[in-house]
Amino acid sequence: MVNTSARMLRLLSLLQTNRFWPGVALAARLEVSERTLRRDIDRLRDLGYQVAANPGVAGGYQLRPGSAMPPLLLSDEEAVAIVVGLRAAATGVVDGIEETSVQALTKLVKVMPPRLRRRVEALQTYTVPVVVDRGPTIDTFTLTTIAQACRDDERLRFGYTAADGARTTRLVEPHRLVLHGRRWYLVAWDADRRDWRSFRVDRLSDPQITGIEFHPRELPGGDAAALVHGRAARTPPRYQVVVRVSATTTAVEEAVVPWGRVETLDDHSCLLRMEVDSMEWPTLVLASVGADFEVLQPPELRDYLRTVSELFARVGHETREDSAP
């Protein structure tokens, strides 16, 4: 028979599958008597786990949420997945969780066995994140307030600023939060407009749960992500970028595809076309190509490139002065 500690870990692993376990079946899986099982359940409760018990012939056990966060038992794959998620959160679009994510990541990696730590370190070393457009950040209060309203089926009221700058107050029946690209969207039934809408969460202000419950409606198509994707595709981007690049079509395609299009002009030049909401990504693409170019449109890209070039020139000049004997 396995020792008590190993059996306790096995019991916890079974209970964490979030299902109801008949006592007889659980004891059989652990190869112990029901009396031993009851003692092990009591030990878990002493450690802070809320284990509910249903008495009787058909009785059993189920792990319930508690008032505090007890230790978790994770498989190797679950531990690695959490580390990857925390690394992404540390540089993500939700404002205010970067530092918390780093703290949690530090704790988790510290207690990882060497075999898992090597997997995580390899993943970090041999992957390179490409940040196309970090996008606007969202504070955690706004995001969690919306998520709570979605979960509890309660109406939500908030201020909203449309793309044209018009400000309105909305009363909605929230359905789902969707992360599309680098932005969060709320899919909800607009109570005033009597239709489904998707709202960019970074344009949303002062969300308030009204306490008024509603009966969830059926979303047409049943796919909130598809609704957001379809409507985002119909929203025109802020800028149409056209740049003549003194490089081969192949060289520019390697830097921009699939986020832009390239049209061949001759053997040594091409047109780069991109549809963007900010100038960071076209600038990065042009820098990675490393060839002469001429901005045809928009003028905002010329202004942005001029500002960036002045910044780098100033920093380079200061660096040379600091290193001079």
Phi, psi and omega in degrees: 000140179292158181288169186297318182298315180295322180293323178296318178296321177295319178297314180298320179298320179292318181293329182285358173286359173062045176225164177276130180249118171301140184302319181297316181293320181293318178297321179294320180297325181271351181060046177226171176281163178294330178294316177296322178299317180296323177294320179294322177298319178296323178295320177297320178297323178295333179275357177108001179275132179270098181254115179275142180235132174254118183284172176105177182298320181265017184287170180185200187225151176208139179281129182247158173297143180247184180275345179226165181268104179280172176300146179252149176252115184245144172285169180301315182294321179295319181296316179296319180298320179294319178298315179299317179296320180292323177297319178294320181294329181294340178234026188269198187257002178265114186287139173096355181250359182300308182295318179297320179297318179296319179297314179295321179297318179298316179297317184292314181296326182297324184264002179290143173293156185306323184295322179284323180297323178294321178297317181294317180296323177295319179298319180290321185288322190253019171235143181238114178287139175248110180266102182290309182203108185302330177075172180291146179270154181241133178285149186296328180298315180299313183295316181289328177297315179295316180298321179296318179296321176298315182294318187268003180054053178240141181297149184234136177242138180201163172272147182220135178250116181286173181298330180273005178092354180291134182252133180221165173251130185244143172240117189227163169255099188292141182247300182211152167264135183232130174264111182241116186066242178245021182230148175265140177232146172253123174263124187207159172271119181280114185293329181277321183268354175055048181200162175284140179223155169241132184242130172290125187291332179289345176263005184260141182225149174049058178291134182228126175281123187280340185085358179269115181279157178220157175273120186303136177271162177273122180286128178304125183086338176071008185235102181295322180295320179295322179297315180296316181298317181296317181286326177294326180293332180274352179274118183294141177293163185287324185229141170255109184264130174227121183226132173272122185244133178273068180204166180289156178301319181299317182296320181286323179299323179299332182270333191245329183294134011261018185268006179195176181239152181230131178243128181287132174259312174203194184293342186234010180207159182203169175255129175259126178238131179220149174243114190221164175256350178211169188264356184297316186290314175302323179297317179295320179297312181297322178294322181289330177290318176070037180232164176296150179206164177227122179281118177270322175194153359268168178296336179297329178292320177300315180298318181294316179297322178297318180296317180295317181295321177295322178297312182293323179296320180292315180295320179296322178294317179295323180295319178297320180293321180294327184270353180292143180290000000 
